[in-house]
Protein backbone atom coordinates (compact mmCIF):
# COMPACT_ATOMS: atom_id res chain seq x y z
CA UNK A 1 0.00 0.00 0.00
CA UNK A 2 2.73 2.47 0.96
CA UNK A 3 4.80 1.50 -2.06
CA UNK A 4 1.86 2.07 -4.38
CA UNK A 5 1.45 5.55 -2.84
CA UNK A 6 5.10 6.34 -3.58
CA UNK A 7 4.68 5.07 -7.12
CA UNK A 8 1.70 7.33 -7.71
CA UNK A 9 3.48 10.32 -6.19
CA UNK A 10 6.33 9.69 -8.61
CA UNK A 11 3.95 9.35 -11.57
CA UNK A 12 2.21 12.60 -10.64
CA UNK A 13 5.54 14.40 -10.37
CA UNK A 14 6.57 13.06 -13.77
CA UNK A 15 3.27 14.14 -15.31
CA UNK A 16 3.55 17.58 -13.75
CA UNK A 17 7.05 18.07 -15.14
CA UNK A 18 5.86 16.99 -18.61
CA UNK A 19 3.03 19.50 -18.40
CA UNK A 20 4.63 22.11 -20.65
CA UNK A 21 2.48 22.57 -23.77
CA UNK A 22 4.63 23.65 -26.68
CA UNK A 23 2.64 26.65 -27.95
CA UNK A 24 5.34 27.70 -30.39
CA UNK A 25 5.12 24.50 -32.40
CA UNK A 26 5.57 25.60 -36.07
CA UNK A 27 3.62 22.75 -37.69
CA UNK A 28 -0.20 23.02 -37.25
CA UNK A 29 -0.67 19.25 -37.51
CA UNK A 30 1.94 18.86 -34.80
CA UNK A 31 -0.02 21.24 -32.64
CA UNK A 32 -3.23 19.25 -33.06
CA UNK A 33 -1.45 16.06 -32.16
CA UNK A 34 0.10 17.59 -29.08
CA UNK A 35 -3.29 19.02 -28.05
CA UNK A 36 -4.95 15.61 -28.07
CA UNK A 37 -1.98 14.16 -26.25
CA UNK A 38 -2.41 16.93 -23.73
CA UNK A 39 -6.06 15.93 -23.21
CA UNK A 40 -4.99 12.36 -22.75
CA UNK A 41 -2.37 13.36 -20.21
CA UNK A 42 -4.90 15.42 -18.28
CA UNK A 43 -7.47 12.63 -18.06
CA UNK A 44 -4.73 10.24 -17.04
CA UNK A 45 -3.63 12.68 -14.38
CA UNK A 46 -7.18 12.97 -13.06
CA UNK A 47 -7.53 9.20 -12.81
CA UNK A 48 -4.23 9.00 -10.96
CA UNK A 49 -5.26 11.78 -8.60
CA UNK A 50 -8.48 9.93 -7.84
CA UNK A 51 -6.56 6.75 -7.15
CA UNK A 52 -4.08 8.70 -5.07
CA UNK A 53 -6.94 10.22 -3.03
CA UNK A 54 -8.43 6.75 -2.48
CA UNK A 55 -5.12 5.39 -1.25
CA UNK A 56 -4.54 8.44 0.91
CA UNK A 57 -7.94 7.95 2.57
CA UNK A 58 -7.20 4.29 3.10
CA UNK A 59 -3.87 5.22 4.69
CA UNK A 60 -5.62 7.68 7.00
CA UNK A 61 -8.02 4.95 8.05
CA UNK A 62 -5.12 2.61 8.52
CA UNK A 63 -3.40 5.17 10.77
CA UNK A 64 -6.63 5.67 12.72
CA UNK A 65 -6.88 1.92 13.22
CA UNK A 66 -10.26 1.76 11.49
CA UNK A 67 -9.06 0.33 8.19
CA UNK A 68 -11.00 -2.74 7.15
CA UNK A 69 -13.51 -2.28 9.99
CA UNK A 70 -17.16 -1.66 9.19
CA UNK A 71 -18.33 1.64 10.70
CA UNK A 72 -21.85 0.28 11.15
CA UNK A 73 -21.47 -3.19 12.64
CA UNK A 74 -17.78 -3.09 13.65
CA UNK A 75 -17.08 -6.29 11.76
CA UNK A 76 -14.29 -6.96 9.31
CA UNK A 77 -14.79 -5.73 5.77
CA UNK A 78 -14.29 -8.47 3.19
CA UNK A 79 -10.76 -8.48 1.78
CA UNK A 80 -12.07 -8.76 -1.78
CA UNK A 81 -14.14 -5.65 -1.18
CA UNK A 82 -11.12 -3.72 0.12
CA UNK A 83 -9.17 -4.58 -3.02
CA UNK A 84 -11.88 -2.98 -5.16
CA UNK A 85 -12.71 -0.17 -2.72
CA UNK A 86 -9.60 0.51 -0.60
CA UNK A 87 -11.47 3.20 1.31
CA UNK A 88 -14.62 1.16 1.92
CA UNK A 89 -15.96 2.00 5.36
CA UNK A 90 -18.73 -0.59 5.50
CA UNK A 91 -18.99 -4.31 4.98
CA UNK A 92 -21.06 -5.44 1.98
CA UNK A 93 -24.21 -6.10 4.03
CA UNK A 94 -24.10 -2.71 5.78
CA UNK A 95 -23.26 -0.90 2.55
CA UNK A 96 -26.33 -2.45 0.88
CA UNK A 97 -28.51 -1.46 3.82
CA UNK A 98 -26.99 2.03 3.77
CA UNK A 99 -27.66 2.47 0.04
CA UNK A 100 -31.23 1.27 0.45
CA UNK A 101 -31.82 3.82 3.19
CA UNK A 102 -30.33 6.61 1.11
CA UNK A 103 -32.39 5.90 -2.02
ZN1 LIG B 1 -21.11 -4.05 8.66
mmCIF file of N, CA and C and ligand atoms in Angstrom:
data_model
loop_
_atom_site.group_PDB
_atom_site.id
_atom_site.type_symbol
_atom_site.label_atom_id
_atom_site.label_comp_id
_atom_site.label_asym_id
_atom_site.label_seq_id
_atom_site.Cartn_x
_atom_site.Cartn_y
_atom_site.Cartn_z
ATOM 1 N N UNK A 1 0.838 -1.204 0.000
ATOM 2 C CA UNK A 1 0.000 0.000 0.000
ATOM 3 C C UNK A 1 0.874 1.256 0.000
ATOM 4 N N UNK A 2 1.850 1.307 0.896
ATOM 5 C CA UNK A 2 2.734 2.471 0.963
ATOM 6 C C UNK A 2 3.575 2.595 -0.303
ATOM 7 N N UNK A 3 3.992 1.468 -0.838
ATOM 8 C CA UNK A 3 4.803 1.497 -2.061
ATOM 9 C C UNK A 3 3.997 2.020 -3.233
ATOM 10 N N UNK A 4 2.734 1.612 -3.296
ATOM 11 C CA UNK A 4 1.856 2.073 -4.379
ATOM 12 C C UNK A 4 1.689 3.595 -4.267
ATOM 13 N N UNK A 5 1.605 4.105 -3.046
ATOM 14 C CA UNK A 5 1.449 5.545 -2.839
ATOM 15 C C UNK A 5 2.673 6.277 -3.378
ATOM 16 N N UNK A 6 3.855 5.738 -3.091
ATOM 17 C CA UNK A 6 5.096 6.341 -3.582
ATOM 18 C C UNK A 6 5.125 6.342 -5.099
ATOM 19 N N UNK A 7 4.717 5.201 -5.663
ATOM 20 C CA UNK A 7 4.683 5.066 -7.124
ATOM 21 C C UNK A 7 3.808 6.149 -7.741
ATOM 22 N N UNK A 8 2.635 6.343 -7.161
ATOM 23 C CA UNK A 8 1.698 7.330 -7.710
ATOM 24 C C UNK A 8 2.252 8.736 -7.536
ATOM 25 N N UNK A 9 2.875 9.006 -6.401
ATOM 26 C CA UNK A 9 3.477 10.323 -6.190
ATOM 27 C C UNK A 9 4.521 10.595 -7.274
ATOM 28 N N UNK A 10 5.293 9.561 -7.586
ATOM 29 C CA UNK A 10 6.334 9.689 -8.609
ATOM 30 C C UNK A 10 5.706 9.945 -9.976
ATOM 31 N N UNK A 11 4.631 9.190 -10.281
ATOM 32 C CA UNK A 11 3.955 9.354 -11.570
ATOM 33 C C UNK A 11 3.370 10.753 -11.697
ATOM 34 N N UNK A 12 2.792 11.256 -10.616
ATOM 35 C CA UNK A 12 2.210 12.598 -10.637
ATOM 36 C C UNK A 12 3.296 13.644 -10.857
ATOM 37 N N UNK A 13 4.430 13.464 -10.212
ATOM 38 C CA UNK A 13 5.539 14.399 -10.366
ATOM 39 C C UNK A 13 6.039 14.385 -11.807
ATOM 40 N N UNK A 14 6.129 13.181 -12.386
ATOM 41 C CA UNK A 14 6.571 13.060 -13.774
ATOM 42 C C UNK A 14 5.599 13.752 -14.707
ATOM 43 N N UNK A 15 4.291 13.516 -14.484
ATOM 44 C CA UNK A 15 3.266 14.139 -15.314
ATOM 45 C C UNK A 15 3.321 15.651 -15.190
ATOM 46 N N UNK A 16 3.514 16.140 -13.972
ATOM 47 C CA UNK A 16 3.547 17.579 -13.749
ATOM 48 C C UNK A 16 4.726 18.210 -14.481
ATOM 49 N N UNK A 17 5.854 17.524 -14.488
ATOM 50 C CA UNK A 17 7.049 18.066 -15.137
ATOM 51 C C UNK A 17 6.911 18.024 -16.657
ATOM 52 N N UNK A 18 6.077 17.079 -17.164
ATOM 53 C CA UNK A 18 5.858 16.992 -18.609
ATOM 54 C C UNK A 18 4.818 17.996 -19.067
ATOM 55 N N UNK A 19 4.176 18.645 -18.113
ATOM 56 C CA UNK A 19 3.034 19.498 -18.401
ATOM 57 C C UNK A 19 3.456 20.857 -18.933
ATOM 58 N N UNK A 20 4.194 20.856 -20.042
ATOM 59 C CA UNK A 20 4.629 22.107 -20.646
ATOM 60 C C UNK A 20 4.196 22.148 -22.098
ATOM 61 N N UNK A 21 2.960 22.557 -22.378
ATOM 62 C CA UNK A 21 2.477 22.573 -23.767
ATOM 63 C C UNK A 21 3.349 23.465 -24.635
ATOM 64 N N UNK A 22 3.742 22.912 -25.781
ATOM 65 C CA UNK A 22 4.627 23.648 -26.682
ATOM 66 C C UNK A 22 3.789 24.526 -27.611
ATOM 67 N N UNK A 23 3.528 25.755 -27.196
ATOM 68 C CA UNK A 23 2.640 26.650 -27.953
ATOM 69 C C UNK A 23 3.305 27.110 -29.243
ATOM 70 N N UNK A 24 4.625 27.153 -29.243
ATOM 71 C CA UNK A 24 5.343 27.703 -30.394
ATOM 72 C C UNK A 24 5.633 26.655 -31.464
ATOM 73 N N UNK A 25 4.918 25.528 -31.391
ATOM 74 C CA UNK A 25 5.118 24.499 -32.400
ATOM 75 C C UNK A 25 4.804 25.044 -33.790
ATOM 76 N N UNK A 26 5.752 24.989 -34.757
ATOM 77 C CA UNK A 26 5.573 25.603 -36.071
ATOM 78 C C UNK A 26 4.588 24.858 -36.966
ATOM 79 N N UNK A 27 4.479 23.540 -36.825
ATOM 80 C CA UNK A 27 3.617 22.749 -37.694
ATOM 81 C C UNK A 27 2.217 22.619 -37.081
ATOM 82 N N UNK A 28 1.164 23.078 -37.807
ATOM 83 C CA UNK A 28 -0.202 23.020 -37.255
ATOM 84 C C UNK A 28 -0.646 21.601 -36.924
ATOM 85 N N UNK A 29 -0.250 20.625 -37.770
ATOM 86 C CA UNK A 29 -0.669 19.247 -37.514
ATOM 87 C C UNK A 29 0.011 18.726 -36.243
ATOM 88 N N UNK A 30 1.216 19.214 -36.019
ATOM 89 C CA UNK A 30 1.942 18.863 -34.805
ATOM 90 C C UNK A 30 1.197 19.382 -33.583
ATOM 91 N N UNK A 31 0.690 20.588 -33.731
ATOM 92 C CA UNK A 31 -0.017 21.240 -32.644
ATOM 93 C C UNK A 31 -1.266 20.444 -32.269
ATOM 94 N N UNK A 32 -2.017 20.012 -33.308
ATOM 95 C CA UNK A 32 -3.234 19.247 -33.061
ATOM 96 C C UNK A 32 -2.906 17.950 -32.331
ATOM 97 N N UNK A 33 -1.839 17.318 -32.767
ATOM 98 C CA UNK A 33 -1.448 16.059 -32.155
ATOM 99 C C UNK A 33 -1.054 16.270 -30.700
ATOM 100 N N UNK A 34 -0.332 17.353 -30.454
ATOM 101 C CA UNK A 34 0.105 17.587 -29.082
ATOM 102 C C UNK A 34 -1.074 18.002 -28.213
ATOM 103 N N UNK A 35 -2.107 18.641 -28.820
ATOM 104 C CA UNK A 35 -3.289 19.023 -28.049
ATOM 105 C C UNK A 35 -4.045 17.792 -27.577
ATOM 106 N N UNK A 36 -4.211 16.797 -28.476
ATOM 107 C CA UNK A 36 -4.947 15.606 -28.066
ATOM 108 C C UNK A 36 -4.128 14.797 -27.067
ATOM 109 N N UNK A 37 -2.826 14.843 -27.226
ATOM 110 C CA UNK A 37 -1.980 14.163 -26.248
ATOM 111 C C UNK A 37 -2.115 14.835 -24.896
ATOM 112 N N UNK A 38 -2.245 16.140 -24.944
ATOM 113 C CA UNK A 38 -2.412 16.928 -23.726
ATOM 114 C C UNK A 38 -3.697 16.505 -22.995
ATOM 115 N N UNK A 39 -4.791 16.382 -23.782
ATOM 116 C CA UNK A 39 -6.057 15.933 -23.211
ATOM 117 C C UNK A 39 -5.900 14.574 -22.547
ATOM 118 N N UNK A 40 -5.204 13.709 -23.245
ATOM 119 C CA UNK A 40 -4.993 12.355 -22.746
ATOM 120 C C UNK A 40 -4.219 12.406 -21.427
ATOM 121 N N UNK A 41 -3.199 13.248 -21.407
ATOM 122 C CA UNK A 41 -2.372 13.360 -20.213
ATOM 123 C C UNK A 41 -3.183 13.899 -19.046
ATOM 124 N N UNK A 42 -4.087 14.833 -19.342
ATOM 125 C CA UNK A 42 -4.904 15.419 -18.282
ATOM 126 C C UNK A 42 -5.864 14.390 -17.698
ATOM 127 N N UNK A 43 -6.529 13.620 -18.574
ATOM 128 C CA UNK A 43 -7.474 12.626 -18.059
ATOM 129 C C UNK A 43 -6.737 11.545 -17.283
ATOM 130 N N UNK A 44 -5.546 11.225 -17.739
ATOM 131 C CA UNK A 44 -4.730 10.238 -17.037
ATOM 132 C C UNK A 44 -4.356 10.769 -15.655
ATOM 133 N N UNK A 45 -4.020 12.046 -15.626
ATOM 134 C CA UNK A 45 -3.628 12.678 -14.376
ATOM 135 C C UNK A 45 -4.798 12.684 -13.396
ATOM 136 N N UNK A 46 -6.003 12.951 -13.920
ATOM 137 C CA UNK A 46 -7.182 12.969 -13.059
ATOM 138 C C UNK A 46 -7.431 11.593 -12.457
ATOM 139 N N UNK A 47 -7.321 10.563 -13.312
ATOM 140 C CA UNK A 47 -7.530 9.199 -12.807
ATOM 141 C C UNK A 47 -6.523 8.885 -11.716
ATOM 142 N N UNK A 48 -5.270 9.299 -11.939
ATOM 143 C CA UNK A 48 -4.235 9.002 -10.958
ATOM 144 C C UNK A 48 -4.466 9.757 -9.664
ATOM 145 N N UNK A 49 -4.943 10.999 -9.792
ATOM 146 C CA UNK A 49 -5.255 11.784 -8.600
ATOM 147 C C UNK A 49 -6.359 11.127 -7.797
ATOM 148 N N UNK A 50 -7.377 10.608 -8.516
ATOM 149 C CA UNK A 50 -8.479 9.931 -7.837
ATOM 150 C C UNK A 50 -7.969 8.705 -7.095
ATOM 151 N N UNK A 51 -7.106 7.944 -7.787
ATOM 152 C CA UNK A 51 -6.564 6.748 -7.146
ATOM 153 C C UNK A 51 -5.700 7.139 -5.949
ATOM 154 N N UNK A 52 -4.945 8.210 -6.137
ATOM 155 C CA UNK A 52 -4.079 8.696 -5.072
ATOM 156 C C UNK A 52 -4.914 9.108 -3.856
ATOM 157 N N UNK A 53 -6.034 9.814 -4.110
ATOM 158 C CA UNK A 53 -6.938 10.216 -3.034
ATOM 159 C C UNK A 53 -7.483 9.001 -2.292
ATOM 160 N N UNK A 54 -7.881 7.971 -3.084
ATOM 161 C CA UNK A 54 -8.434 6.754 -2.482
ATOM 162 C C UNK A 54 -7.409 6.123 -1.551
ATOM 163 N N UNK A 55 -6.166 6.032 -2.036
ATOM 164 C CA UNK A 55 -5.116 5.387 -1.254
ATOM 165 C C UNK A 55 -4.798 6.223 -0.019
ATOM 166 N N UNK A 56 -4.809 7.550 -0.212
ATOM 167 C CA UNK A 56 -4.535 8.445 0.906
ATOM 168 C C UNK A 56 -5.581 8.256 2.008
ATOM 169 N N UNK A 57 -6.858 8.154 1.608
ATOM 170 C CA UNK A 57 -7.940 7.953 2.574
ATOM 171 C C UNK A 57 -7.760 6.630 3.301
ATOM 172 N N UNK A 58 -7.409 5.609 2.510
ATOM 173 C CA UNK A 58 -7.200 4.291 3.102
ATOM 174 C C UNK A 58 -6.060 4.337 4.108
ATOM 175 N N UNK A 59 -5.014 5.106 3.782
ATOM 176 C CA UNK A 59 -3.872 5.220 4.688
ATOM 177 C C UNK A 59 -4.268 5.957 5.963
ATOM 178 N N UNK A 60 -5.124 6.962 5.824
ATOM 179 C CA UNK A 60 -5.620 7.683 6.995
ATOM 180 C C UNK A 60 -6.389 6.747 7.910
ATOM 181 N N UNK A 61 -7.235 5.907 7.279
ATOM 182 C CA UNK A 61 -8.019 4.954 8.055
ATOM 183 C C UNK A 61 -7.112 3.930 8.726
ATOM 184 N N UNK A 62 -6.076 3.568 7.987
ATOM 185 C CA UNK A 62 -5.115 2.605 8.522
ATOM 186 C C UNK A 62 -4.438 3.201 9.761
ATOM 187 N N UNK A 63 -4.064 4.488 9.658
ATOM 188 C CA UNK A 63 -3.404 5.173 10.768
ATOM 189 C C UNK A 63 -4.350 5.308 11.955
ATOM 190 N N UNK A 64 -5.644 5.509 11.653
ATOM 191 C CA UNK A 64 -6.626 5.675 12.723
ATOM 192 C C UNK A 64 -7.045 4.325 13.305
ATOM 193 N N UNK A 65 -6.570 3.257 12.705
ATOM 194 C CA UNK A 65 -6.877 1.924 13.218
ATOM 195 C C UNK A 65 -8.255 1.432 12.824
ATOM 196 N N UNK A 66 -8.908 2.152 11.877
ATOM 197 C CA UNK A 66 -10.261 1.757 11.489
ATOM 198 C C UNK A 66 -10.288 1.123 10.110
ATOM 199 N N UNK A 67 -9.100 0.892 9.529
ATOM 200 C CA UNK A 67 -9.060 0.329 8.186
ATOM 201 C C UNK A 67 -9.569 -1.100 8.185
ATOM 202 N N UNK A 68 -10.482 -1.386 7.269
ATOM 203 C CA UNK A 68 -11.003 -2.742 7.151
ATOM 204 C C UNK A 68 -12.055 -3.081 8.179
ATOM 205 N N UNK A 69 -12.474 -2.061 8.979
ATOM 206 C CA UNK A 69 -13.507 -2.283 9.988
ATOM 207 C C UNK A 69 -14.773 -1.545 9.557
ATOM 208 N N UNK A 70 -15.890 -2.252 9.575
ATOM 209 C CA UNK A 70 -17.161 -1.658 9.190
ATOM 210 C C UNK A 70 -17.603 -0.630 10.236
ATOM 211 N N UNK A 71 -17.943 0.588 9.765
ATOM 212 C CA UNK A 71 -18.328 1.638 10.703
ATOM 213 C C UNK A 71 -19.705 1.371 11.309
ATOM 214 N N UNK A 72 -20.491 0.532 10.651
ATOM 215 C CA UNK A 72 -21.848 0.282 11.149
ATOM 216 C C UNK A 72 -21.899 -0.876 12.139
ATOM 217 N N UNK A 73 -21.336 -2.026 11.760
ATOM 218 C CA UNK A 73 -21.466 -3.194 12.636
ATOM 219 C C UNK A 73 -20.152 -3.532 13.343
ATOM 220 N N UNK A 74 -19.053 -2.840 12.964
ATOM 221 C CA UNK A 74 -17.783 -3.086 13.649
ATOM 222 C C UNK A 74 -17.103 -4.373 13.230
ATOM 223 N N UNK A 75 -17.672 -5.050 12.235
ATOM 224 C CA UNK A 75 -17.081 -6.292 11.762
ATOM 225 C C UNK A 75 -16.010 -6.049 10.720
ATOM 226 N N UNK A 76 -15.309 -7.083 10.350
ATOM 227 C CA UNK A 76 -14.287 -6.962 9.314
ATOM 228 C C UNK A 76 -14.931 -6.756 7.949
ATOM 229 N N UNK A 77 -14.332 -5.893 7.147
ATOM 230 C CA UNK A 77 -14.787 -5.725 5.773
ATOM 231 C C UNK A 77 -14.082 -6.775 4.923
ATOM 232 N N UNK A 78 -14.849 -7.401 4.015
ATOM 233 C CA UNK A 78 -14.295 -8.467 3.191
ATOM 234 C C UNK A 78 -13.040 -7.991 2.457
ATOM 235 N N UNK A 79 -12.035 -8.844 2.419
ATOM 236 C CA UNK A 79 -10.764 -8.484 1.778
ATOM 237 C C UNK A 79 -10.942 -8.176 0.290
ATOM 238 N N UNK A 80 -11.805 -8.975 -0.349
ATOM 239 C CA UNK A 80 -12.066 -8.762 -1.778
ATOM 240 C C UNK A 80 -12.644 -7.374 -2.012
ATOM 241 N N UNK A 81 -13.490 -6.962 -1.084
ATOM 242 C CA UNK A 81 -14.143 -5.646 -1.177
ATOM 243 C C UNK A 81 -13.105 -4.531 -1.017
ATOM 244 N N UNK A 82 -12.149 -4.734 -0.128
ATOM 245 C CA UNK A 82 -11.119 -3.719 0.118
ATOM 246 C C UNK A 82 -10.188 -3.566 -1.084
ATOM 247 N N UNK A 83 -10.023 -4.664 -1.835
ATOM 248 C CA UNK A 83 -9.173 -4.581 -3.025
ATOM 249 C C UNK A 83 -9.823 -3.692 -4.074
ATOM 250 N N UNK A 84 -11.158 -3.786 -4.174
ATOM 251 C CA UNK A 84 -11.881 -2.982 -5.158
ATOM 252 C C UNK A 84 -12.105 -1.573 -4.623
ATOM 253 N N UNK A 85 -12.467 -1.474 -3.343
ATOM 254 C CA UNK A 85 -12.707 -0.172 -2.718
ATOM 255 C C UNK A 85 -11.791 -0.031 -1.498
ATOM 256 N N UNK A 86 -10.553 0.446 -1.717
ATOM 257 C CA UNK A 86 -9.597 0.511 -0.602
ATOM 258 C C UNK A 86 -10.084 1.394 0.548
ATOM 259 N N UNK A 87 -10.995 2.323 0.242
ATOM 260 C CA UNK A 87 -11.469 3.201 1.313
ATOM 261 C C UNK A 87 -12.880 2.842 1.763
ATOM 262 N N UNK A 88 -13.297 1.595 1.493
ATOM 263 C CA UNK A 88 -14.624 1.161 1.924
ATOM 264 C C UNK A 88 -14.712 1.262 3.446
ATOM 265 N N UNK A 89 -15.820 1.842 3.916
ATOM 266 C CA UNK A 89 -15.957 2.000 5.363
ATOM 267 C C UNK A 89 -17.056 1.109 5.933
ATOM 268 N N UNK A 90 -17.687 0.320 5.045
ATOM 269 C CA UNK A 90 -18.734 -0.589 5.502
ATOM 270 C C UNK A 90 -18.554 -1.960 4.883
ATOM 271 N N UNK A 91 -18.985 -2.982 5.576
ATOM 272 C CA UNK A 91 -18.988 -4.310 4.977
ATOM 273 C C UNK A 91 -20.105 -4.358 3.935
ATOM 274 N N UNK A 92 -20.117 -5.375 3.101
ATOM 275 C CA UNK A 92 -21.056 -5.442 1.982
ATOM 276 C C UNK A 92 -22.502 -5.351 2.474
ATOM 277 N N UNK A 93 -22.835 -6.076 3.516
ATOM 278 C CA UNK A 93 -24.213 -6.105 4.028
ATOM 279 C C UNK A 93 -24.634 -4.715 4.504
ATOM 280 N N UNK A 94 -23.760 -4.040 5.254
ATOM 281 C CA UNK A 94 -24.096 -2.714 5.779
ATOM 282 C C UNK A 94 -24.140 -1.681 4.658
ATOM 283 N N UNK A 95 -23.255 -1.834 3.672
ATOM 284 C CA UNK A 95 -23.256 -0.897 2.547
ATOM 285 C C UNK A 95 -24.576 -1.003 1.788
ATOM 286 N N UNK A 96 -25.061 -2.238 1.595
ATOM 287 C CA UNK A 96 -26.335 -2.445 0.885
ATOM 288 C C UNK A 96 -27.475 -1.811 1.676
ATOM 289 N N UNK A 97 -27.469 -2.031 2.965
ATOM 290 C CA UNK A 97 -28.509 -1.458 3.823
ATOM 291 C C UNK A 97 -28.435 0.065 3.790
ATOM 292 N N UNK A 98 -27.206 0.589 3.807
ATOM 293 C CA UNK A 98 -26.992 2.032 3.772
ATOM 294 C C UNK A 98 -27.529 2.621 2.478
ATOM 295 N N UNK A 99 -27.207 1.966 1.346
ATOM 296 C CA UNK A 99 -27.657 2.470 0.043
ATOM 297 C C UNK A 99 -29.171 2.422 -0.072
ATOM 298 N N UNK A 100 -29.782 1.390 0.501
ATOM 299 C CA UNK A 100 -31.233 1.270 0.450
ATOM 300 C C UNK A 100 -31.900 2.371 1.267
ATOM 301 N N UNK A 101 -31.277 2.746 2.363
ATOM 302 C CA UNK A 101 -31.823 3.821 3.193
ATOM 303 C C UNK A 101 -31.710 5.162 2.510
ATOM 304 N N UNK A 102 -30.585 5.338 1.772
ATOM 305 C CA UNK A 102 -30.334 6.614 1.109
ATOM 306 C C UNK A 102 -31.304 6.828 -0.052
ATOM 307 N N UNK A 103 -31.553 5.763 -0.830
ATOM 308 C CA UNK A 103 -32.395 5.896 -2.023
ATOM 309 C C UNK A 103 -33.886 6.027 -1.686
HETATM 310 ZN ZN1 LIG B 1 -21.110 -4.048 8.657
#
